[in-house]
């Protein structure tokens, strides 16, 4: 397993470490809650499993990424369906592990493009997009965590 894929998979440990008290706190004024961010990440993983991974063949042209705003609205609505933290975190964990398993089953030497783009991707460079995405949201969650701890003093 590549370093990128390992990092992508191990993000489940970070999500598991998020304190329950943080889940209902927005990442910024008027923005998503931590719970909605986790659902957003789960939704992107599910999208990759359903709409991208099946087409990852050598020299394939994968579909364009879905409209981000539309996709995010769906994720936010989905967040409302989670009634407990364990189901939320478990769904993220299982979806991420499934995606990593599927990506690992694809040859590391195959290349593909996405939509009308000319850039060639490998499974690893595709996963790297989402590693960066995870880190972006991890930074937001860490800001919430820091603020929460400061307010508890």
mmCIF file of C-alpha atoms in Angstrom:
data_model
loop_
_atom_site.group_PDB
_atom_site.id
_atom_site.type_symbol
_atom_site.label_atom_id
_atom_site.label_comp_id
_atom_site.label_asym_id
_atom_site.label_seq_id
_atom_site.Cartn_x
_atom_site.Cartn_y
_atom_site.Cartn_z
ATOM 1 C CA UNK A 1 0.000 0.000 0.000
ATOM 2 C CA UNK A 2 1.400 3.396 -0.975
ATOM 3 C CA UNK A 3 2.102 6.141 1.559
ATOM 4 C CA UNK A 4 -0.777 8.193 0.110
ATOM 5 C CA UNK A 5 -3.229 5.314 0.339
ATOM 6 C CA UNK A 6 -2.145 4.560 3.905
ATOM 7 C CA UNK A 7 -2.650 8.203 4.872
ATOM 8 C CA UNK A 8 -6.048 8.199 3.148
ATOM 9 C CA UNK A 9 -7.128 5.089 5.044
ATOM 10 C CA UNK A 10 -5.755 6.200 8.404
ATOM 11 C CA UNK A 11 -7.929 9.306 8.417
ATOM 12 C CA UNK A 12 -10.587 7.042 9.960
ATOM 13 C CA UNK A 13 -8.568 7.139 13.192
ATOM 14 C CA UNK A 14 -8.719 10.909 13.180
ATOM 15 C CA UNK A 15 -12.506 10.898 12.692
ATOM 16 C CA UNK A 16 -12.839 8.335 15.484
ATOM 17 C CA UNK A 17 -10.877 10.654 17.787
ATOM 18 C CA UNK A 18 -13.306 13.555 17.408
ATOM 19 C CA UNK A 19 -15.032 14.202 20.725
ATOM 20 C CA UNK A 20 -18.796 13.897 20.704
ATOM 21 C CA UNK A 21 -19.147 17.399 22.143
ATOM 22 C CA UNK A 22 -17.652 18.833 18.955
ATOM 23 C CA UNK A 23 -20.106 17.240 16.516
ATOM 24 C CA UNK A 24 -22.789 19.906 16.846
ATOM 25 C CA UNK A 25 -20.399 22.873 16.733
ATOM 26 C CA UNK A 26 -20.098 24.817 13.445
ATOM 27 C CA UNK A 27 -16.605 25.051 11.957
ATOM 28 C CA UNK A 28 -17.182 28.814 11.650
ATOM 29 C CA UNK A 29 -20.057 31.258 12.056
ATOM 30 C CA UNK A 30 -22.839 30.234 9.658
ATOM 31 C CA UNK A 31 -20.882 27.203 8.362
ATOM 32 C CA UNK A 32 -21.283 23.437 8.638
ATOM 33 C CA UNK A 33 -21.101 21.601 11.923
ATOM 34 C CA UNK A 34 -18.378 19.024 12.504
ATOM 35 C CA UNK A 35 -21.061 16.336 12.030
ATOM 36 C CA UNK A 36 -21.935 17.809 8.628
ATOM 37 C CA UNK A 37 -18.248 17.865 7.660
ATOM 38 C CA UNK A 38 -17.956 14.145 8.463
ATOM 39 C CA UNK A 39 -21.082 13.429 6.419
ATOM 40 C CA UNK A 40 -19.635 15.537 3.590
ATOM 41 C CA UNK A 41 -16.482 13.369 3.597
ATOM 42 C CA UNK A 42 -18.535 10.167 3.685
ATOM 43 C CA UNK A 43 -20.628 11.405 0.769
ATOM 44 C CA UNK A 44 -17.529 12.121 -1.341
ATOM 45 C CA UNK A 45 -16.167 8.646 -0.618
ATOM 46 C CA UNK A 46 -19.511 7.100 -1.610
ATOM 47 C CA UNK A 47 -19.484 9.168 -4.805
ATOM 48 C CA UNK A 48 -16.028 7.850 -5.685
ATOM 49 C CA UNK A 49 -17.144 4.266 -5.018
ATOM 50 C CA UNK A 50 -20.287 4.577 -7.127
ATOM 51 C CA UNK A 51 -19.348 6.976 -9.924
ATOM 52 C CA UNK A 52 -15.578 6.982 -10.383
ATOM 53 C CA UNK A 53 -13.889 3.751 -9.290
ATOM 54 C CA UNK A 54 -15.926 1.499 -11.640
ATOM 55 C CA UNK A 55 -14.448 3.392 -14.614
ATOM 56 C CA UNK A 56 -10.809 3.409 -13.493
ATOM 57 C CA UNK A 57 -9.239 1.476 -16.332
ATOM 58 C CA UNK A 58 -6.085 2.220 -18.292
ATOM 59 C CA UNK A 59 -6.512 5.264 -20.559
ATOM 60 C CA UNK A 60 -10.145 5.655 -19.491
ATOM 61 C CA UNK A 61 -11.966 8.960 -19.350
ATOM 62 C CA UNK A 62 -13.859 9.139 -16.077
ATOM 63 C CA UNK A 63 -16.953 11.305 -15.702
ATOM 64 C CA UNK A 64 -16.579 14.932 -14.625
ATOM 65 C CA UNK A 65 -16.868 15.450 -10.905
ATOM 66 C CA UNK A 66 -20.406 16.244 -9.840
ATOM 67 C CA UNK A 67 -21.338 19.869 -9.144
ATOM 68 C CA UNK A 68 -19.818 20.435 -5.706
ATOM 69 C CA UNK A 69 -22.597 22.661 -4.401
ATOM 70 C CA UNK A 70 -25.334 20.199 -5.354
ATOM 71 C CA UNK A 71 -23.354 17.303 -3.918
ATOM 72 C CA UNK A 72 -22.767 19.177 -0.663
ATOM 73 C CA UNK A 73 -26.473 19.973 -0.226
ATOM 74 C CA UNK A 74 -27.164 16.237 -0.367
ATOM 75 C CA UNK A 75 -24.498 15.602 2.285
ATOM 76 C CA UNK A 76 -25.915 18.213 4.608
ATOM 77 C CA UNK A 77 -29.400 16.721 4.299
ATOM 78 C CA UNK A 78 -27.923 13.279 4.948
ATOM 79 C CA UNK A 79 -26.320 14.584 8.159
ATOM 80 C CA UNK A 80 -29.808 15.173 9.565
ATOM 81 C CA UNK A 81 -30.543 11.452 9.362
ATOM 82 C CA UNK A 82 -27.779 10.553 11.830
ATOM 83 C CA UNK A 83 -29.231 10.240 15.304
ATOM 84 C CA UNK A 84 -26.107 8.991 17.080
ATOM 85 C CA UNK A 85 -22.371 9.480 16.820
ATOM 86 C CA UNK A 86 -21.523 5.799 16.467
ATOM 87 C CA UNK A 87 -23.568 5.373 13.294
ATOM 88 C CA UNK A 88 -22.065 8.563 11.855
ATOM 89 C CA UNK A 89 -18.486 7.503 12.556
ATOM 90 C CA UNK A 90 -19.100 3.890 11.571
ATOM 91 C CA UNK A 91 -20.548 4.919 8.201
ATOM 92 C CA UNK A 92 -17.500 7.088 7.555
ATOM 93 C CA UNK A 93 -15.131 4.295 8.622
ATOM 94 C CA UNK A 94 -16.826 1.598 6.537
ATOM 95 C CA UNK A 95 -17.193 3.782 3.448
ATOM 96 C CA UNK A 96 -13.560 4.933 3.594
ATOM 97 C CA UNK A 97 -12.250 1.389 4.124
ATOM 98 C CA UNK A 98 -14.330 0.146 1.203
ATOM 99 C CA UNK A 99 -13.035 2.926 -1.046
ATOM 100 C CA UNK A 100 -9.426 2.238 -0.072
ATOM 101 C CA UNK A 101 -9.893 -1.478 -0.709
ATOM 102 C CA UNK A 102 -11.378 -0.822 -4.151
ATOM 103 C CA UNK A 103 -8.624 1.646 -5.054
ATOM 104 C CA UNK A 104 -5.958 -0.815 -3.895
ATOM 105 C CA UNK A 105 -7.448 -3.484 -6.164
ATOM 106 C CA UNK A 106 -6.727 -1.314 -9.210
ATOM 107 C CA UNK A 107 -3.277 -1.505 -10.756
ATOM 108 C CA UNK A 108 -1.006 1.282 -9.596
ATOM 109 C CA UNK A 109 0.321 1.739 -13.138
ATOM 110 C CA UNK A 110 -2.983 2.491 -14.861
ATOM 111 C CA UNK A 111 -3.708 6.075 -15.854
ATOM 112 C CA UNK A 112 -6.955 7.866 -16.609
ATOM 113 C CA UNK A 113 -8.320 11.351 -17.087
ATOM 114 C CA UNK A 114 -11.332 12.973 -15.467
ATOM 115 C CA UNK A 115 -13.909 14.577 -17.737
ATOM 116 C CA UNK A 116 -12.465 16.856 -20.392
ATOM 117 C CA UNK A 117 -9.225 17.312 -18.474
ATOM 118 C CA UNK A 118 -5.898 16.416 -20.006
ATOM 119 C CA UNK A 119 -4.136 15.550 -16.756
ATOM 120 C CA UNK A 120 -3.397 11.861 -16.318
ATOM 121 C CA UNK A 121 -4.238 10.437 -12.917
ATOM 122 C CA UNK A 122 -3.181 7.247 -11.218
ATOM 123 C CA UNK A 123 -5.101 5.704 -8.343
ATOM 124 C CA UNK A 124 -2.534 7.286 -6.030
ATOM 125 C CA UNK A 125 -2.835 10.785 -7.468
ATOM 126 C CA UNK A 126 -6.631 10.464 -7.376
ATOM 127 C CA UNK A 127 -6.470 9.518 -3.675
ATOM 128 C CA UNK A 128 -4.104 12.438 -3.058
ATOM 129 C CA UNK A 129 -6.886 14.854 -4.080
ATOM 130 C CA UNK A 130 -8.937 13.543 -1.192
ATOM 131 C CA UNK A 131 -6.024 13.387 1.250
ATOM 132 C CA UNK A 132 -5.677 17.144 0.704
ATOM 133 C CA UNK A 133 -9.447 17.492 1.095
ATOM 134 C CA UNK A 134 -9.279 15.565 4.398
ATOM 135 C CA UNK A 135 -6.454 17.792 5.651
ATOM 136 C CA UNK A 136 -8.424 20.921 4.789
ATOM 137 C CA UNK A 137 -11.354 19.741 6.882
ATOM 138 C CA UNK A 138 -9.081 18.396 9.619
ATOM 139 C CA UNK A 139 -7.684 21.911 10.019
ATOM 140 C CA UNK A 140 -11.203 23.277 10.405
ATOM 141 C CA UNK A 141 -12.077 20.627 12.988
ATOM 142 C CA UNK A 142 -8.861 21.297 14.889
ATOM 143 C CA UNK A 143 -9.813 24.978 15.091
ATOM 144 C CA UNK A 144 -13.150 23.939 16.602
ATOM 145 C CA UNK A 145 -11.354 21.630 19.034
ATOM 146 C CA UNK A 146 -8.950 24.388 20.120
ATOM 147 C CA UNK A 147 -11.757 26.916 20.598
ATOM 148 C CA UNK A 148 -13.815 24.413 22.544
ATOM 149 C CA UNK A 149 -10.911 23.621 24.879
ATOM 150 C CA UNK A 150 -10.234 27.313 25.397
ATOM 151 C CA UNK A 151 -13.877 27.909 26.317
ATOM 152 C CA UNK A 152 -13.787 25.024 28.815
ATOM 153 C CA UNK A 153 -10.989 26.647 30.841
#
